[in-house]
mmCIF file of C-alpha atoms in Angstrom:
data_model
loop_
_atom_site.group_PDB
_atom_site.id
_atom_site.type_symbol
_atom_site.label_atom_id
_atom_site.label_comp_id
_atom_site.label_asym_id
_atom_site.label_seq_id
_atom_site.Cartn_x
_atom_site.Cartn_y
_atom_site.Cartn_z
ATOM 1 C CA PHE T 1 49.324 53.322 -65.945
ATOM 2 C CA ALA T 2 50.703 52.286 -69.292
ATOM 3 C CA ALA T 3 54.350 52.753 -68.266
ATOM 4 C CA GLY T 4 53.403 50.279 -65.184
ATOM 5 C CA GLY T 5 52.426 47.639 -67.464
ATOM 6 C CA VAL T 6 48.629 47.684 -68.031
ATOM 7 C CA GLY T 7 47.461 46.039 -71.190
ATOM 8 C CA MET T 8 44.927 48.534 -71.892
ATOM 9 C CA THR T 9 43.818 51.798 -70.440
ATOM 10 C CA THR T 10 40.478 53.628 -70.940
ATOM 11 C CA LEU T 11 39.808 57.521 -71.453
ATOM 12 C CA ALA T 12 36.779 57.769 -69.480
ATOM 13 C CA TYR T 13 33.750 59.599 -70.629
ATOM 14 C CA CYS T 14 33.913 61.604 -73.646
ATOM 15 C CA ALA T 15 30.619 63.049 -74.828
ATOM 16 C CA VAL T 16 29.601 62.303 -78.500
ATOM 17 C CA ALA T 17 28.077 65.718 -78.878
ATOM 18 C CA ALA T 18 28.303 69.157 -77.126
ATOM 19 C CA ASP T 19 24.709 68.697 -75.574
ATOM 20 C CA GLY T 20 25.899 65.438 -73.914
ATOM 21 C CA ARG T 21 28.312 67.155 -71.576
ATOM 22 C CA THR T 22 27.847 67.461 -67.842
ATOM 23 C CA PHE T 23 30.438 70.102 -67.330
ATOM 24 C CA THR T 24 32.147 72.751 -69.403
ATOM 25 C CA ASP T 25 35.705 71.351 -69.760
ATOM 26 C CA GLN T 26 34.536 67.907 -70.651
ATOM 27 C CA ILE T 27 35.935 66.396 -73.818
ATOM 28 C CA TRP T 28 33.540 66.111 -76.712
ATOM 29 C CA MET T 29 34.137 64.371 -79.923
ATOM 30 C CA ARG T 30 34.791 66.561 -82.874
ATOM 31 C CA GLU T 31 37.571 67.213 -85.347
ATOM 32 C CA ALA T 32 39.229 69.650 -83.107
ATOM 33 C CA ALA T 33 39.773 67.090 -80.443
ATOM 34 C CA VAL T 34 41.473 64.584 -82.648
ATOM 35 C CA PRO T 35 45.023 65.938 -82.462
ATOM 36 C CA GLY T 36 45.039 65.912 -78.661
ATOM 37 C CA LEU T 37 43.410 62.544 -78.774
ATOM 38 C CA ARG T 38 46.012 61.223 -81.125
ATOM 39 C CA GLN T 39 48.763 62.480 -78.972
ATOM 40 C CA PHE T 40 47.333 60.595 -75.785
ATOM 41 C CA ALA T 41 46.874 57.237 -77.869
ATOM 42 C CA ASP T 42 50.244 57.658 -79.084
ATOM 43 C CA ALA T 43 51.706 58.171 -75.492
ATOM 44 C CA MET T 44 49.931 55.050 -74.399
ATOM 45 C CA HIS T 45 51.090 52.895 -77.492
ATOM 46 C CA ALA T 46 54.679 54.027 -76.939
ATOM 47 C CA GLU T 47 54.576 52.434 -73.317
ATOM 48 C CA GLY T 48 53.207 49.090 -74.905
ATOM 49 C CA ALA T 49 49.611 49.622 -73.876
ATOM 50 C CA ARG T 50 46.348 49.492 -75.926
ATOM 51 C CA VAL T 51 44.061 52.459 -75.312
ATOM 52 C CA ALA T 52 40.148 52.589 -75.306
ATOM 53 C CA ILE T 53 37.789 55.586 -75.228
ATOM 54 C CA GLN T 54 34.511 55.526 -73.476
ATOM 55 C CA LEU T 55 31.748 57.402 -75.561
ATOM 56 C CA GLY T 56 28.579 58.505 -74.138
ATOM 57 C CA HIS T 57 25.841 61.052 -73.932
ATOM 58 C CA ALA T 58 24.570 62.291 -70.375
ATOM 59 C CA GLY T 59 21.028 62.465 -71.566
ATOM 60 C CA TRP T 60 19.133 64.461 -68.770
ATOM 61 C CA PHE T 61 22.297 64.536 -66.516
ATOM 62 C CA ALA T 62 23.689 67.166 -68.999
ATOM 63 C CA SER T 63 23.939 70.563 -67.551
ATOM 64 C CA PRO T 64 21.712 73.162 -69.160
ATOM 65 C CA HIS T 65 24.118 75.801 -68.006
ATOM 66 C CA VAL T 66 26.857 73.993 -70.148
ATOM 67 C CA ILE T 67 24.785 72.974 -73.218
ATOM 68 C CA ARG T 68 22.745 76.182 -73.094
ATOM 69 C CA SER T 69 19.405 74.144 -73.688
ATOM 70 C CA ALA T 70 17.220 71.810 -72.164
ATOM 71 C CA PRO T 71 18.893 68.420 -71.702
ATOM 72 C CA LEU T 72 17.560 65.451 -73.665
ATOM 73 C CA GLY T 73 15.935 62.203 -72.313
ATOM 74 C CA PRO T 74 13.664 59.467 -73.328
ATOM 75 C CA SER T 75 10.756 61.322 -71.497
ATOM 76 C CA ARG T 76 10.302 64.769 -70.027
ATOM 77 C CA THR T 77 12.061 64.374 -66.447
ATOM 78 C CA PHE T 78 13.064 66.784 -63.997
ATOM 79 C CA SER T 79 16.881 66.635 -63.479
ATOM 80 C CA PRO T 80 18.203 67.439 -59.942
ATOM 81 C CA HIS T 81 21.610 67.685 -61.296
ATOM 82 C CA GLY T 82 20.721 70.622 -63.607
ATOM 83 C CA MET T 83 17.671 71.658 -61.789
ATOM 84 C CA ALA T 84 15.791 71.709 -64.979
ATOM 85 C CA PHE T 85 13.238 69.454 -67.073
ATOM 86 C CA SER T 86 14.764 67.578 -69.768
ATOM 87 C CA ARG T 87 12.967 67.342 -73.405
ATOM 88 C CA ALA T 88 11.856 64.109 -74.747
ATOM 89 C CA MET T 89 13.484 62.951 -77.750
ATOM 90 C CA THR T 90 12.180 63.370 -81.197
ATOM 91 C CA ASP T 91 12.838 61.214 -84.325
ATOM 92 C CA ALA T 92 15.109 63.965 -85.453
ATOM 93 C CA ASP T 93 17.147 63.500 -82.085
ATOM 94 C CA PHE T 94 17.359 59.747 -82.441
ATOM 95 C CA ALA T 95 18.875 59.958 -85.825
ATOM 96 C CA ARG T 96 21.225 62.768 -84.985
ATOM 97 C CA LEU T 97 22.350 61.050 -81.703
ATOM 98 C CA THR T 98 22.905 57.767 -83.622
ATOM 99 C CA ASP T 99 24.960 59.594 -86.114
ATOM 100 C CA ASP T 100 26.888 61.384 -83.365
ATOM 101 C CA PHE T 101 27.885 58.149 -81.829
ATOM 102 C CA ALA T 102 29.082 56.721 -85.102
ATOM 103 C CA THR T 103 30.975 60.007 -85.917
ATOM 104 C CA ALA T 104 32.563 59.859 -82.582
ATOM 105 C CA THR T 105 33.688 56.392 -83.180
ATOM 106 C CA ARG T 106 35.226 57.307 -86.521
ATOM 107 C CA LEU T 107 37.162 60.185 -84.957
ATOM 108 C CA ALA T 108 38.430 57.956 -82.094
ATOM 109 C CA VAL T 109 39.652 55.357 -84.663
ATOM 110 C CA THR T 110 41.419 58.080 -86.673
ATOM 111 C CA ALA T 111 42.994 59.251 -83.459
ATOM 112 C CA GLY T 112 44.429 55.802 -82.846
ATOM 113 C CA PHE T 113 42.135 54.147 -80.182
ATOM 114 C CA ASP T 114 42.065 50.474 -80.138
ATOM 115 C CA ALA T 115 38.798 49.817 -78.578
ATOM 116 C CA ILE T 116 35.383 51.965 -77.975
ATOM 117 C CA GLU T 117 33.433 51.496 -74.677
ATOM 118 C CA VAL T 118 29.997 52.533 -75.430
ATOM 119 C CA HIS T 119 28.447 53.928 -71.956
ATOM 120 C CA LEU T 120 25.248 52.091 -71.415
ATOM 121 C CA GLY T 121 25.322 52.389 -67.523
ATOM 122 C CA HIS T 122 24.845 54.543 -64.587
ATOM 123 C CA GLY T 123 21.813 56.793 -65.558
ATOM 124 C CA TYR T 124 23.410 58.260 -68.641
ATOM 125 C CA LEU T 125 21.053 58.533 -71.764
ATOM 126 C CA LEU T 126 21.410 54.914 -73.060
ATOM 127 C CA SER T 127 20.877 53.752 -69.687
ATOM 128 C CA GLN T 128 17.942 56.159 -69.165
ATOM 129 C CA PHE T 129 16.328 54.293 -72.243
ATOM 130 C CA LEU T 130 16.737 51.013 -70.706
ATOM 131 C CA SER T 131 15.215 51.995 -67.391
ATOM 132 C CA PRO T 132 11.464 51.952 -66.886
ATOM 133 C CA TYR T 133 11.802 54.663 -64.513
ATOM 134 C CA ASN T 134 13.161 57.108 -66.828
ATOM 135 C CA ASN T 135 11.557 55.799 -69.986
ATOM 136 C CA ARG T 136 8.019 56.300 -69.869
ATOM 137 C CA ARG T 137 7.421 56.710 -73.639
ATOM 138 C CA ARG T 138 4.347 54.789 -75.246
ATOM 139 C CA ASP T 139 5.743 54.649 -78.639
ATOM 140 C CA HIS T 140 8.180 51.933 -80.132
ATOM 141 C CA TRP T 141 11.140 53.513 -78.021
ATOM 142 C CA GLY T 142 9.459 52.726 -74.687
ATOM 143 C CA GLY T 143 7.300 50.163 -72.823
ATOM 144 C CA SER T 144 8.613 46.527 -73.254
ATOM 145 C CA ILE T 145 12.115 45.886 -72.742
ATOM 146 C CA GLU T 146 12.639 45.329 -76.521
ATOM 147 C CA ASN T 147 11.316 48.763 -77.191
ATOM 148 C CA ARG T 148 13.278 50.379 -74.351
ATOM 149 C CA ALA T 149 16.409 48.631 -75.592
ATOM 150 C CA ARG T 150 15.755 49.670 -79.218
ATOM 151 C CA PHE T 151 17.668 52.916 -79.223
ATOM 152 C CA PRO T 152 20.639 51.649 -77.307
ATOM 153 C CA ARG T 153 20.801 48.622 -79.656
ATOM 154 C CA GLN T 154 20.521 50.996 -82.672
ATOM 155 C CA VAL T 155 23.541 53.109 -81.296
ATOM 156 C CA VAL T 156 25.792 50.106 -80.492
ATOM 157 C CA GLY T 157 25.167 48.790 -83.984
ATOM 158 C CA ALA T 158 26.163 52.130 -85.540
ATOM 159 C CA VAL T 159 29.246 52.265 -83.404
ATOM 160 C CA ARG T 160 30.134 48.635 -84.395
ATOM 161 C CA ASP T 161 29.782 49.549 -88.115
ATOM 162 C CA ALA T 162 31.656 52.930 -87.824
ATOM 163 C CA ALA T 163 34.562 50.996 -85.794
ATOM 164 C CA GLY T 164 35.460 48.702 -88.633
ATOM 165 C CA PRO T 165 36.994 45.209 -87.999
ATOM 166 C CA GLN T 166 40.151 46.184 -86.376
ATOM 167 C CA THR T 167 38.647 47.934 -83.452
ATOM 168 C CA ALA T 168 36.972 46.478 -80.368
ATOM 169 C CA VAL T 169 33.867 47.444 -79.404
ATOM 170 C CA TYR T 170 32.271 46.792 -75.857
ATOM 171 C CA ALA T 171 29.760 48.168 -73.438
ATOM 172 C CA LYS T 172 29.690 49.472 -69.901
ATOM 173 C CA LEU T 173 26.179 48.401 -68.525
ATOM 174 C CA ASN T 174 24.982 48.419 -64.970
ATOM 175 C CA MET T 175 22.673 45.500 -63.828
ATOM 176 C CA GLU T 176 20.749 47.389 -61.390
ATOM 177 C CA ASP T 177 19.836 51.081 -61.311
ATOM 178 C CA GLY T 178 19.697 50.954 -57.387
ATOM 179 C CA PHE T 179 16.478 52.513 -56.831
ATOM 180 C CA ALA T 180 12.806 51.607 -56.846
ATOM 181 C CA GLY T 181 11.324 51.469 -60.456
ATOM 182 C CA GLY T 182 14.600 51.325 -62.180
#
């Protein structure tokens, strides 16, 4: 695509943590991934294109067989994808995942990416928080739209801070979940 003249291409779905993966060979952001990501970014730049990376966490879409634990979600939910129940996130999970998004962003910038796309759509973790169907919490992380948006906004703020002033940050966000109660 870069050789064909596109202005920017995006490396799609890279998990911010091992427990955010939907399949075994999915890229997840860690120091060991940086050399390969740097090679990818350099190849795009050599063709004159900018390069973005999409960062996300699968939430309860994560495969328990891959992550070897119960997937995380805003609320305990049965995942038909993994045929398992998710575990509702705790305060420690909120802190860790916010940090995971920030760390993944810093690694992406180190690898040479020009932009960070935060995945807030299509039923993944941050989208799960926005959806009243998936987010049935009764604390300050659920209920009103302001509360349901609290964690996604916290993550986007951490990503923006970690990206620095030279790296673009944008979000992928669906406008409709496509099912009743979404």
